[in-house]
Structure formats: structure tokens, C-alpha cells
XYZ file of C-alpha atoms in Angstrom:
642
model
C 59.757 -38.140 -139.338
C 61.537 -39.485 -136.287
C 61.717 -39.553 -132.492
C 60.681 -36.504 -130.614
C 63.479 -34.011 -130.582
C 64.069 -31.787 -127.508
C 61.974 -28.758 -127.463
C 63.747 -25.512 -128.342
C 62.141 -23.825 -125.362
C 63.938 -26.177 -122.949
C 67.366 -24.903 -124.197
C 66.813 -21.256 -124.629
C 70.471 -20.357 -124.025
C 71.927 -23.250 -126.033
C 73.289 -21.891 -129.362
C 72.420 -25.268 -130.882
C 68.773 -24.319 -130.886
C 69.049 -20.542 -131.407
C 67.882 -19.711 -134.864
C 67.393 -16.643 -136.871
C 64.369 -17.214 -139.185
C 63.670 -13.614 -139.889
C 64.693 -11.421 -142.764
C 68.138 -10.031 -142.188
C 68.367 -6.544 -140.714
C 69.567 -4.849 -137.605
C 66.131 -4.403 -136.226
C 65.334 -8.069 -136.593
C 68.707 -9.425 -135.365
C 69.476 -7.269 -132.352
C 68.160 -9.141 -129.347
C 65.268 -10.771 -131.237
C 66.652 -12.798 -134.062
C 67.158 -15.872 -131.985
C 64.054 -15.636 -129.868
C 61.452 -18.324 -130.361
C 57.865 -17.150 -130.971
C 55.580 -16.701 -128.022
C 53.329 -19.448 -129.342
C 53.992 -22.455 -131.593
C 51.806 -22.686 -134.636
C 49.092 -25.349 -134.096
C 49.932 -25.470 -130.394
C 46.374 -26.415 -129.553
C 46.484 -29.594 -131.671
C 46.955 -32.945 -129.894
C 47.098 -36.625 -130.968
C 43.519 -37.768 -131.741
C 42.625 -34.558 -133.429
C 41.765 -34.336 -137.059
C 42.973 -31.457 -139.312
C 42.057 -31.306 -142.954
C 42.842 -34.708 -144.499
C 44.890 -35.974 -141.560
C 44.176 -37.920 -138.366
C 46.926 -37.027 -135.877
C 48.211 -40.168 -134.221
C 51.331 -39.270 -132.301
C 53.356 -36.152 -131.649
C 56.836 -36.731 -133.047
C 58.328 -33.520 -131.879
C 58.070 -29.780 -131.788
C 60.527 -26.859 -132.134
C 60.367 -23.146 -131.979
C 58.181 -22.742 -135.086
C 56.339 -26.012 -135.801
C 54.889 -29.213 -134.429
C 55.318 -32.595 -136.144
C 52.816 -35.410 -135.943
C 52.609 -38.969 -137.188
C 49.299 -38.934 -139.076
C 47.160 -41.046 -141.256
C 46.256 -39.415 -144.540
C 42.680 -40.358 -145.229
C 42.545 -39.945 -148.946
C 45.672 -42.017 -149.530
C 45.383 -44.361 -146.564
C 49.014 -44.055 -145.632
C 51.122 -42.958 -142.717
C 52.882 -39.672 -143.112
C 54.699 -37.104 -141.007
C 52.781 -33.811 -140.916
C 54.612 -30.646 -140.073
C 52.260 -27.881 -138.917
C 53.605 -24.348 -138.992
C 52.594 -20.767 -139.746
C 51.948 -20.100 -143.420
C 55.202 -18.722 -144.575
C 58.442 -19.939 -146.289
C 59.240 -21.831 -149.447
C 60.079 -25.157 -147.909
C 57.533 -27.152 -150.027
C 58.635 -25.612 -153.262
C 62.268 -26.220 -152.391
C 61.834 -29.782 -151.251
C 59.606 -30.562 -154.215
C 62.761 -30.346 -156.347
C 64.600 -32.931 -154.230
C 64.340 -36.684 -154.780
C 67.224 -38.290 -153.097
C 67.551 -41.369 -150.844
C 69.217 -39.261 -148.114
C 66.618 -36.453 -148.115
C 63.173 -36.817 -146.535
C 60.696 -37.010 -149.426
C 58.100 -34.289 -149.285
C 54.700 -35.238 -150.828
C 52.816 -32.002 -150.846
C 51.396 -29.211 -148.696
C 48.022 -27.896 -147.723
C 47.326 -24.314 -146.618
C 44.505 -23.493 -144.192
C 43.980 -19.715 -144.703
C 41.294 -19.523 -141.989
C 43.779 -20.712 -139.375
C 46.930 -19.318 -140.867
C 48.459 -22.717 -140.969
C 50.511 -24.703 -143.438
C 50.446 -28.472 -143.425
C 53.557 -30.111 -144.930
C 53.204 -33.799 -145.266
C 56.122 -35.985 -146.084
C 57.716 -39.413 -145.822
C 57.489 -40.965 -142.327
C 61.000 -41.905 -141.121
C 60.533 -43.904 -137.958
C 64.140 -44.352 -136.538
C 64.463 -41.140 -134.548
C 67.074 -38.386 -135.114
C 70.760 -38.004 -134.642
C 69.852 -35.956 -131.539
C 68.888 -39.161 -129.805
C 71.998 -40.879 -131.085
C 74.137 -37.981 -129.682
C 72.515 -38.398 -126.277
C 73.416 -42.059 -126.369
C 76.955 -41.288 -127.423
C 77.378 -38.949 -124.469
C 76.115 -41.665 -122.123
C 78.498 -44.355 -123.549
C 82.198 -44.618 -122.751
C 84.326 -44.015 -125.825
C 85.821 -47.437 -125.853
C 82.317 -48.988 -125.949
C 81.051 -46.990 -128.916
C 80.597 -48.942 -132.137
C 78.146 -49.034 -135.047
C 75.916 -51.008 -132.813
C 75.243 -47.880 -130.801
C 73.649 -46.354 -133.880
C 71.374 -49.345 -134.302
C 70.440 -49.293 -130.638
C 69.275 -45.716 -130.796
C 67.136 -46.523 -133.862
C 65.641 -49.540 -132.156
C 64.790 -47.468 -129.084
C 63.044 -44.902 -131.301
C 61.042 -47.626 -133.011
C 60.039 -49.233 -129.708
C 58.855 -45.846 -128.329
C 56.399 -45.652 -131.287
C 55.224 -49.170 -130.710
C 56.993 -50.509 -133.786
C 58.879 -53.736 -133.951
C 62.630 -53.160 -134.746
C 63.780 -54.378 -138.054
C 65.301 -57.800 -138.062
C 68.929 -58.216 -138.993
C 69.347 -57.129 -142.583
C 72.571 -56.926 -144.528
C 72.674 -53.182 -144.093
C 72.318 -53.451 -140.323
C 74.893 -56.210 -140.070
C 77.387 -54.041 -141.944
C 76.651 -51.088 -139.596
C 77.058 -53.267 -136.512
C 80.557 -54.309 -137.679
C 81.775 -50.722 -138.002
C 83.873 -48.985 -135.387
C 82.301 -45.785 -134.170
C 84.575 -43.510 -136.330
C 83.617 -45.653 -139.349
C 79.939 -45.342 -138.449
C 80.334 -41.491 -138.370
C 82.022 -41.611 -141.736
C 79.145 -43.834 -143.037
C 76.689 -41.257 -141.937
C 78.817 -38.383 -143.200
C 79.142 -39.837 -146.676
C 75.392 -40.183 -147.184
C 74.673 -36.613 -145.848
C 77.407 -35.200 -147.972
C 75.816 -36.817 -151.029
C 72.527 -35.250 -150.096
C 74.092 -31.787 -149.737
C 75.719 -32.287 -153.158
C 72.449 -33.340 -154.650
C 70.665 -30.294 -153.200
C 73.505 -27.915 -154.186
C 73.345 -29.136 -157.828
C 69.779 -27.990 -157.812
C 70.532 -24.642 -156.313
C 69.351 -25.552 -152.793
C 71.215 -24.743 -149.563
C 70.017 -26.242 -146.223
C 71.447 -23.727 -143.813
C 70.334 -25.468 -140.644
C 72.380 -28.752 -140.416
C 72.171 -30.115 -136.824
C 71.389 -33.571 -135.238
C 67.632 -32.902 -134.810
C 67.356 -32.292 -138.535
C 68.790 -35.661 -139.564
C 66.274 -38.468 -139.353
C 67.048 -42.111 -139.440
C 65.301 -44.976 -141.179
C 64.670 -48.344 -139.590
C 68.009 -49.480 -141.082
C 69.756 -46.320 -139.603
C 70.163 -44.629 -143.093
C 70.231 -40.834 -142.473
C 67.800 -38.513 -144.204
C 68.222 -34.725 -144.223
C 65.032 -32.880 -143.147
C 63.703 -29.463 -142.329
C 64.559 -27.224 -145.163
C 62.387 -24.499 -143.588
C 65.063 -21.922 -143.882
C 66.718 -23.324 -147.013
C 67.217 -21.235 -150.142
C 66.695 -22.389 -153.720
C 67.636 -20.241 -156.696
C 65.138 -22.306 -158.809
C 62.068 -21.252 -156.826
C 60.331 -17.998 -157.886
C 60.130 -15.549 -154.981
C 62.806 -17.308 -152.954
C 65.956 -15.401 -152.060
C 68.792 -15.802 -149.626
C 67.397 -13.135 -147.393
C 64.061 -14.724 -147.030
C 63.673 -16.577 -143.701
C 67.379 -16.483 -143.068
C 68.430 -18.430 -140.094
C 70.241 -21.433 -138.751
C 71.364 -22.991 -135.404
C 74.177 -20.843 -134.011
C 76.248 -23.747 -132.584
C 76.645 -25.326 -135.997
C 77.011 -22.090 -138.161
C 80.031 -21.476 -140.219
C 81.990 -18.183 -139.645
C 80.532 -16.570 -142.667
C 76.976 -17.625 -141.684
C 77.554 -16.132 -138.218
C 78.911 -13.001 -139.712
C 75.929 -12.679 -142.004
C 73.639 -12.898 -138.979
C 75.327 -10.019 -137.183
C 73.949 -6.611 -138.261
C 77.276 -4.737 -137.661
C 79.495 -7.063 -139.712
C 80.043 -6.831 -143.490
C 79.069 -10.457 -144.323
C 75.641 -11.008 -146.102
C 73.431 -13.935 -146.704
C 74.230 -13.767 -150.416
C 77.775 -14.887 -149.528
C 76.657 -18.300 -148.313
C 77.115 -21.375 -150.424
C 77.354 -25.101 -149.920
C 80.564 -24.768 -148.057
C 78.631 -23.248 -145.164
C 76.516 -26.396 -145.020
C 79.717 -28.515 -145.181
C 81.063 -26.551 -142.200
C 77.876 -27.259 -140.200
C 78.046 -30.859 -141.225
C 81.574 -31.081 -139.923
C 80.595 -29.626 -136.555
C 77.718 -32.116 -136.241
C 79.853 -35.100 -137.174
C 82.665 -34.085 -134.782
C 80.051 -33.823 -132.074
C 78.820 -37.362 -132.852
C 82.383 -38.633 -133.022
C 83.533 -37.203 -129.653
C 80.397 -36.304 -127.711
C 80.952 -32.594 -127.829
C 81.523 -29.819 -130.351
C 85.017 -28.745 -131.223
C 84.600 -25.411 -129.538
C 84.025 -24.264 -125.912
C 80.530 -23.301 -124.816
C 79.742 -19.566 -124.842
C 77.955 -17.463 -122.217
C 76.207 -14.438 -123.446
C 73.187 -12.453 -122.290
C 71.838 -11.848 -125.746
C 71.986 -13.222 -129.262
C 74.322 -10.600 -130.550
C 76.829 -11.272 -127.837
C 76.594 -14.971 -128.515
C 77.198 -14.513 -132.245
C 80.319 -12.398 -131.460
C 81.849 -14.996 -129.155
C 80.956 -17.858 -131.499
C 82.496 -15.997 -134.458
C 85.730 -15.381 -132.550
C 86.008 -19.106 -131.717
C 85.208 -20.164 -135.279
C 88.095 -18.000 -136.612
C 90.716 -20.027 -134.628
C 92.113 -23.476 -135.453
C 90.675 -26.343 -133.444
C 92.291 -26.403 -129.975
C 94.561 -29.335 -129.087
C 92.242 -30.165 -126.168
C 89.440 -30.900 -128.598
C 91.751 -32.917 -130.885
C 92.475 -34.979 -127.830
C 88.733 -35.959 -127.722
C 89.192 -37.996 -130.967
C 88.987 -41.732 -130.097
C 92.115 -43.835 -130.308
C 90.690 -45.871 -133.233
C 89.827 -42.745 -135.184
C 91.542 -43.050 -138.660
C 93.943 -40.256 -139.507
C 91.841 -39.741 -142.714
C 88.646 -39.037 -140.765
C 90.446 -36.523 -138.623
C 91.878 -34.750 -141.647
C 88.478 -34.765 -143.465
C 86.658 -33.218 -140.462
C 89.382 -30.666 -139.856
C 89.107 -29.607 -143.561
C 85.343 -29.225 -143.060
C 86.005 -26.896 -140.163
C 88.517 -24.700 -141.809
C 87.768 -20.975 -140.888
C 88.288 -19.853 -144.491
C 85.740 -21.453 -146.766
C 88.208 -21.528 -149.596
C 90.192 -24.084 -147.573
C 87.233 -26.423 -147.095
C 85.921 -29.129 -149.385
C 84.605 -27.514 -152.591
C 81.374 -29.444 -152.613
C 79.431 -32.364 -151.196
C 80.693 -34.771 -153.865
C 84.291 -34.173 -152.981
C 83.470 -34.584 -149.234
C 81.459 -37.747 -149.929
C 84.416 -39.390 -151.578
C 86.674 -38.480 -148.681
C 84.258 -40.167 -146.288
C 84.226 -43.222 -148.597
C 87.978 -43.211 -148.394
C 87.736 -43.283 -144.556
C 85.586 -46.519 -144.850
C 88.262 -48.389 -146.882
C 91.057 -49.419 -144.505
C 93.574 -50.017 -147.246
C 92.836 -46.850 -149.163
C 92.830 -44.677 -146.087
C 96.208 -45.958 -144.856
C 97.680 -45.184 -148.254
C 96.380 -41.662 -148.304
C 96.914 -40.951 -144.587
C 99.568 -43.354 -143.292
C 98.999 -44.449 -139.749
C 101.635 -43.793 -137.046
C 104.800 -45.704 -137.645
C 104.479 -45.705 -141.447
C 106.141 -42.591 -142.944
C 105.761 -41.305 -146.470
C 108.822 -39.706 -148.114
C 108.319 -36.033 -147.752
C 109.742 -32.981 -149.623
C 108.866 -31.665 -153.063
C 111.991 -33.229 -154.708
C 111.901 -36.686 -153.034
C 110.394 -38.445 -156.048
C 113.213 -37.434 -158.333
C 116.117 -39.331 -156.636
C 113.837 -42.249 -155.768
C 112.732 -42.635 -159.388
C 116.277 -42.069 -160.633
C 117.550 -44.998 -158.533
C 114.588 -47.167 -159.734
C 115.514 -46.461 -163.279
C 119.286 -46.445 -162.997
C 119.978 -49.626 -161.148
C 118.369 -52.089 -163.581
C 119.557 -50.174 -166.615
C 123.230 -49.960 -165.343
C 123.098 -53.673 -164.580
C 121.774 -54.386 -168.068
C 124.411 -52.136 -169.557
C 127.210 -53.920 -167.767
C 125.936 -57.304 -168.839
C 125.516 -56.124 -172.436
C 128.950 -54.565 -172.626
C 130.626 -57.791 -171.451
C 128.487 -60.038 -173.591
C 129.021 -57.937 -176.795
C 132.695 -57.586 -176.118
C 133.210 -61.354 -175.585
C 130.914 -62.921 -178.126
C 130.659 -60.348 -180.859
C 133.466 -57.762 -180.876
C 136.125 -60.175 -179.666
C 135.807 -62.128 -182.930
C 136.353 -58.984 -185.064
C 139.529 -57.283 -186.165
C 141.699 -55.425 -183.615
C 140.841 -52.104 -185.226
C 137.020 -52.820 -184.751
C 137.609 -53.858 -181.122
C 139.425 -50.603 -180.374
C 136.637 -48.658 -182.038
C 134.038 -50.633 -179.995
C 135.279 -49.036 -176.787
C 135.338 -45.601 -178.328
C 131.726 -45.930 -179.658
C 130.576 -47.347 -176.334
C 132.057 -44.392 -174.445
C 130.066 -42.023 -176.638
C 126.754 -43.858 -177.159
C 126.090 -45.073 -173.563
C 126.386 -41.591 -171.927
C 124.556 -39.925 -174.791
C 121.670 -42.407 -174.586
C 121.493 -41.827 -170.751
C 121.337 -38.068 -171.121
C 118.836 -38.097 -173.930
C 116.608 -40.699 -172.241
C 116.745 -38.778 -169.003
C 115.776 -35.614 -170.668
C 112.878 -37.301 -172.455
C 111.626 -38.836 -169.194
C 111.753 -35.501 -167.325
C 109.931 -33.860 -170.267
C 107.101 -36.465 -170.187
C 106.835 -36.067 -166.373
C 107.143 -32.297 -166.305
C 103.468 -31.671 -165.466
C 103.479 -34.235 -162.730
C 106.640 -32.813 -161.160
C 105.389 -29.235 -161.340
C 102.046 -30.005 -159.669
C 103.729 -32.224 -157.058
C 106.093 -29.491 -156.000
C 103.218 -26.946 -156.070
C 101.070 -28.988 -153.755
C 103.936 -29.427 -151.350
C 104.484 -25.678 -151.226
C 100.778 -25.011 -150.619
C 99.614 -24.001 -154.106
C 96.031 -24.652 -155.210
C 95.219 -26.083 -158.550
C 91.933 -26.418 -160.537
C 90.339 -29.842 -160.648
C 91.249 -30.342 -164.211
C 94.965 -29.789 -163.435
C 94.854 -32.196 -160.528
C 93.083 -34.814 -162.653
C 95.747 -34.501 -165.309
C 98.496 -34.976 -162.706
C 96.805 -38.068 -161.279
C 96.625 -39.647 -164.754
C 100.219 -38.670 -165.483
C 101.231 -40.410 -162.215
C 99.450 -43.619 -163.210
C 101.107 -43.583 -166.647
C 104.629 -42.798 -165.424
C 105.855 -46.343 -165.013
C 104.619 -47.360 -168.457
C 106.129 -44.253 -170.052
C 109.525 -44.660 -168.387
C 109.638 -48.391 -169.302
C 108.699 -47.630 -172.923
C 111.320 -44.911 -173.298
C 114.054 -47.212 -171.850
C 113.090 -50.132 -174.040
C 112.996 -47.963 -177.190
C 116.489 -46.650 -176.449
C 117.889 -50.191 -175.960
C 116.325 -51.273 -179.249
C 117.689 -48.173 -180.991
C 121.066 -49.010 -179.496
C 120.888 -52.404 -181.089
C 120.462 -50.765 -184.464
C 122.754 -47.747 -183.979
C 125.688 -49.444 -182.274
C 126.739 -51.776 -185.131
C 126.118 -49.081 -187.674
C 128.378 -46.594 -185.878
C 130.948 -49.274 -185.391
C 130.954 -49.976 -189.060
C 131.198 -46.306 -189.996
C 134.106 -45.763 -187.633
C 136.117 -48.971 -188.252
C 134.403 -50.841 -191.086
C 134.551 -54.516 -191.624
C 131.542 -55.443 -189.451
C 129.928 -58.617 -190.795
C 126.278 -58.530 -191.651
C 125.361 -61.234 -189.007
C 126.800 -59.026 -186.367
C 123.997 -56.558 -186.784
C 121.402 -59.203 -185.839
C 123.508 -60.417 -182.945
C 123.828 -56.909 -181.577
C 120.093 -56.234 -181.883
C 119.079 -59.467 -180.139
C 121.525 -58.837 -177.252
C 120.275 -55.283 -176.653
C 116.622 -56.401 -176.908
C 117.260 -58.798 -174.031
C 118.794 -56.006 -172.032
C 115.861 -53.843 -173.018
C 113.542 -56.425 -171.457
C 115.429 -56.026 -168.177
C 115.131 -52.225 -168.487
C 111.438 -52.562 -169.344
C 110.183 -54.810 -166.564
C 112.075 -54.113 -163.419
C 112.074 -50.286 -163.392
C 108.324 -50.458 -164.188
C 107.515 -52.329 -161.017
C 109.698 -50.120 -158.790
C 108.278 -46.963 -160.249
C 104.692 -48.081 -160.256
C 104.954 -49.322 -156.728
C 106.328 -45.950 -155.620
C 103.695 -44.007 -157.582
C 100.741 -46.068 -156.328
C 101.914 -46.176 -152.767
C 103.276 -42.696 -152.223
C 102.605 -40.274 -155.135
C 99.114 -40.882 -156.350
C 97.571 -40.866 -152.817
C 98.826 -37.267 -152.278
C 96.598 -36.053 -155.083
C 93.537 -37.704 -153.432
C 93.931 -35.338 -150.460
C 93.472 -32.365 -152.763
C 90.901 -33.567 -155.342
C 88.305 -36.061 -156.197
C 89.031 -39.084 -158.420
C 86.401 -39.881 -161.012
C 85.529 -42.142 -163.925
C 88.739 -41.365 -165.747
C 90.710 -42.571 -162.763
C 88.736 -45.873 -162.870
C 89.671 -46.309 -166.519
C 93.367 -45.724 -165.942
C 93.527 -47.655 -162.736
C 92.112 -50.677 -164.555
C 94.431 -50.071 -167.474
C 97.403 -49.882 -165.134
C 96.442 -53.267 -163.524
C 96.286 -54.858 -166.952
C 99.708 -53.398 -167.926
C 101.186 -54.647 -164.592
C 100.154 -58.155 -165.427
C 101.804 -58.005 -168.836
C 105.061 -56.615 -167.351
C 105.031 -59.498 -164.886
C 105.140 -61.887 -167.901
C 108.138 -60.001 -169.263
C 109.947 -60.215 -165.963
C 109.301 -63.961 -165.908
C 110.633 -64.329 -169.391
C 114.084 -62.770 -168.698
C 115.849 -65.790 -167.145
C 114.079 -68.110 -169.697
C 115.412 -66.049 -172.540
C 118.888 -66.254 -171.029
C 118.851 -70.008 -170.788
C 117.330 -70.353 -174.217
C 119.889 -68.038 -175.718
C 122.952 -69.893 -174.453
C 121.625 -73.131 -175.957
C 122.087 -71.567 -179.417
C 125.735 -70.684 -178.888
C 128.588 -72.819 -180.162
C 130.119 -75.034 -177.528
C 133.369 -73.131 -177.736
C 131.613 -69.841 -176.828
C 129.576 -71.194 -173.923
C 132.445 -71.260 -171.403
C 133.452 -67.690 -172.041
C 130.008 -66.242 -171.268
C 128.618 -68.860 -168.877
C 129.096 -66.801 -165.786
C 127.451 -63.802 -167.370
C 124.512 -65.832 -168.393
C 124.350 -67.289 -164.908
C 124.234 -63.767 -163.476
C 121.505 -62.891 -165.932
C 119.416 -65.955 -164.981
C 119.946 -65.666 -161.210
C 119.328 -61.944 -161.350
C 116.293 -62.488 -163.521
C 114.859 -65.001 -160.964
C 115.544 -62.644 -158.086
C 114.073 -59.810 -160.109
C 110.959 -61.868 -160.918
C 110.400 -62.748 -157.249
C 110.669 -59.072 -156.261
C 108.475 -58.100 -159.205
C 105.903 -60.695 -158.179
C 105.828 -59.369 -154.565
C 105.362 -55.763 -155.808
C 102.733 -56.934 -158.274
C 100.621 -58.272 -155.384
C 101.042 -55.053 -153.463
C 100.338 -52.897 -156.491
C 97.232 -54.900 -157.446
C 95.625 -54.541 -153.995
C 96.457 -50.843 -153.862
C 94.955 -50.324 -157.263
C 91.814 -52.221 -156.255
C 91.450 -49.996 -153.233
C 91.756 -46.815 -155.247
C 89.359 -48.187 -157.867
C 86.764 -48.919 -155.183
C 86.832 -45.248 -154.126
C 86.759 -43.785 -157.624
C 84.049 -46.298 -158.728
C 81.808 -45.465 -155.764
C 82.129 -41.797 -156.624
C 81.299 -42.541 -160.291
C 78.238 -44.526 -159.216
C 77.025 -41.540 -157.221
C 77.470 -39.300 -160.174
C 75.153 -41.573 -162.206
C 72.394 -41.031 -159.603
C 72.665 -37.239 -159.486
């Protein structure tokens, strides 16, 4: 299963190895719950011995309750890891449910009633444990820690067993190129996926610690030792059977359940307790020490009380200062959320946590969700409203000004004086009315997005379905706003001449077509340019906020891809605006060209400038969408394997 872990007996007062494997009760926990047995099961067995179907080749490690050997199974002619322990527990039945690449595969068990032993044989994982990696971390200066450190620890474990280290594979090359914080996130993602897989099958681990994470020859982590795990799918298994865990990694509720005088019970534990323990372990790997001061107690009960008091406090600034300078803000946030004292404030499940670690591994995505120092995100619950208002108003007001001058010069100026006077009256009514109605309609379509955004800023929690709906609304916002603006411009092209004819009469039939075409051109301006400004803001500042609070999924992938397609089409519209202006002037009579030439020039030059800006934003939006799609697609792929 891995390199030999430190014996529990050598660290009798280290809470990392104190466990409580006995049924919960005051008589079991007071002074005795964390004591190792006087004699390890199978203590008389040594390499070279044979037991049942196994030739013992090498002792891989031993703990308080078992010994682990590398063995050859005679009947199958294969190498396996054999865990020899006293005949109790439901570990084989529990692990038999689990078939995941990040969980050690258990083949079967054999019981020897005459010796009171249980032989659990499983997949042999040769690359050592995270305990060995942790020792190497502590011996290495922070600035020299990289993904190479993880591979060096694995290679050392392989060499200790007389195995040849794996040659450079793609997986090892990728790990070697990671920074140390990225390597920790890489390990965390795979272990979070394992916890989620187990949780979906009703299995809790309850003893996450470095010695229980084995490493393959390619450094892939595999969760092992479910000896104190609980499965609600195994007959006869219950949370109070063989309750335990390693005190240094226990969640507050786990510590409380292990104390006979506190109200917490084992039945209160769920996957969020495992997530807490995973957070402690990964913090320790990242910095070289746990995010809490060591405790000194004469007995287990005193140790539990001190640890529980520390767990109920926020992480001290002196431990936050341990984080390496190259630690992404995302990883700090993710680990701090794992370590929240209240389990309701932690990640809800392993899948959500795994996606957060995946986010930490994507530089572009993580900088969008957690901007690095020097890059600020507009804050405040109402910030999006004025920003979006400006993005909508500026292009539309510019288009309105151009349209008013163009219509007044080329259309209305050729009509009767009475119609010209009515034109100003109708314009003063229709333009403000259109703005008010369009604004109300935009706010109505964005009401859910605005409500959830404000709620998140004020600390409210929302169900996953509500957050998912808000994310999709955010991705649709640019398209909806552009569509509403364009529809109102087209309606204006129909309503304006009709109203003018009703008020003044005498509007020629050809004027209707001219009005409509002029407002459609302005509608194109109102369609393209606000879209890019709004979509850029949404993708860069609004959508990332939701990823802090929830997990994107397959629906996000669909809408992210759809948004990318829409953005390409809007770029085409933006490119067409100056071309339409030039083309339109070529159809005017020579006598009319001089009167509107400067307005058309403004349209063309403004269209070119707008297209350049739209093209720049298009490139940024496209890369941001690809980053978010990578995160959501990776999560979707994981769902397919659950």
C-alpha cells in the first residue's frame, strides 16, 4: 500500500495519531479512547512468513491496530498489500462498494478464527504515503518546494522497496511543472472526488490524515484505511460502531462527538467532517504545519477539550502568514472554507470542493474568481446597476442623437412645416417613453439576477438551483438587453411615422420605409456595442462571484458555449455598422449627401472605433469563457464517472 508510516507508538502524545476506535461512551472515552492496544494484531508475523494464501515479503508499515505487508498471493500469483488486524469492523464490506481511481481497491478478506485475525488484501500502491511527503516538505525551504518534491518523495519510496522509479510520463511531467500550491490543489481535487464518490454511496471515511493517503508510481493519491468508516448500505454497520479518528485532523463536531460530556453524537457526522479533515491535511502539506497550535494535555479528554476550543476559532493570522507567497488567493479561500468551524459554512460535498480545486489549477479562471492583489473587482450590491446602465445608455444615446439629426435632415426636413413641428413633439414623447419602458423591461428580466447578487453580498445563502438559475441569467443578460434594445428601435421605426401621420397627417408612404431603415441601422448600434460591454462585465466580474458560492455544471457548459457563439455573431454586426453607413450614403441623391455627410462620417468613424473595442473585448470574453468552460466541463466529466 505504500511506504512504511511512522508507528503510532512513537508518537503517543501526538494528536495526529490518537484515535478512538471504540464504541462511543463515557467509559470507553475517558482516558482510554485514544490509547493504542497493548499488542498489535499479528505482531509475531515477519517478512518471510506465510499466512493463509499469502507469502509475506516486506513490512510496509504498522499502526496501533494493524500491520501491513507486501505479499504474494499464491492462488492468483500477484502482489498485494495485506492488512492484518483483529477480526472486527466492517471495512471490507464498506470498501467493497467503492471502485474509484482515487480509492485503494480492496479485493477481498480472509478470516482466521483460530488466530482471531482478519486478512484484508488490496491493491498494492508502491509510492509511499503523504506522511513521507510531509516530512520532505518540512525539510525543504518554502521557496524550493514545487511539484518535483512530490515526485521525489514517490521515487524515494519506490527505491526503498527495490523498485525502479517510473520514467517520465506525461502525468509526471505535468506534476513537475506545478508550483507547490498547485500540486497541493492537484492532490486535493482527486481526494475530494474520492470523498464525494464514497459519500454518494453512504460511506464516510472519518480518519483523513497523511498516513492514510497512498501514492501511485505517478504520484496519484489513493485514499486508504476505511477501518473506522461508516456505510449506511452495509448491514450491521452504524455510526457508533468503531467510532474514531485522528484527533489532530478532526472537525469540531467530530471532536465534540468523541467527548462523553458534550452533546454532539456520532450520528451528527457527515461528509463535511471529512472535508474539514482534508482541509487540515492539505494546509499542513502546503505550509509544513497544521493551522492550529500544538496542545499539551495529560489525557485524551483534556486533549479533546483543548483541540475543540482551537477549532472553534478562526485561523490565526500567524498561520495565515505560513502560506507561501505563490499561493493563489483561490486556494487560500478554498482551504479556509474547508476549515470553517460551522459545518454549514463549509463546502457542501466533495464534488463542490473538487471543482474549487480544479479552479485553483486554472490560472485564468482563478484570477477571475479571486483577483490577485492589484486587480480589484467592483464591490457593493448595487454596483452592477450603474455600470450596466452606462453600458446601455452611451451607445443608445449616441444612436438616438444620430437618428434624430438624420431623420430631421433627410426625412422630416422635406415635409410640410406642420409635420416638422409635430416631429419634435412626437420625438419628445416617444424617446423618453421608449427609454422608460425598455429600462423597466430590462430590470424585470434581470430581477432574479439582481436579487440573488444583492443577497449574496449581504451574506444570504441560496439553494443550488437558485444559484444555478442566477448564473444562467447572468450569461443571458447581454443577449437579452441587446435584444430588447433592438426590438424597441425597430418598433420606433414603425411607430414614429405612424404617430407623425396621426398628429400632423400628410406623411408620404415612402417615408415609412425610410424611417424604418434609419432606425434599424441605429438598432444595430444599440444591439452590438452594449452587448460587448455588458457581456465583458458579466463574464469578468459578475459570473465569477457565483462560482465562489456554488458549483457550475453541464448546464453552464451549454450556456457558456452558446454565449461564445452569440459573441461571434455580434462581432459581425459590429463590423457591419460602418459598412452600412458607407453603403447607405451611396444611395442618397447628390443634393442630400452634403447635408448629412458629417453625420455619416461620425457613424463610420464611430463604428470603426466601436468595432475595434468590440474586437478587443471579444478576445477577452472568449478566453474567459473558455476558462470557465474548462472548469464546468471537468466537473461534468467527473459526474459521468460517479
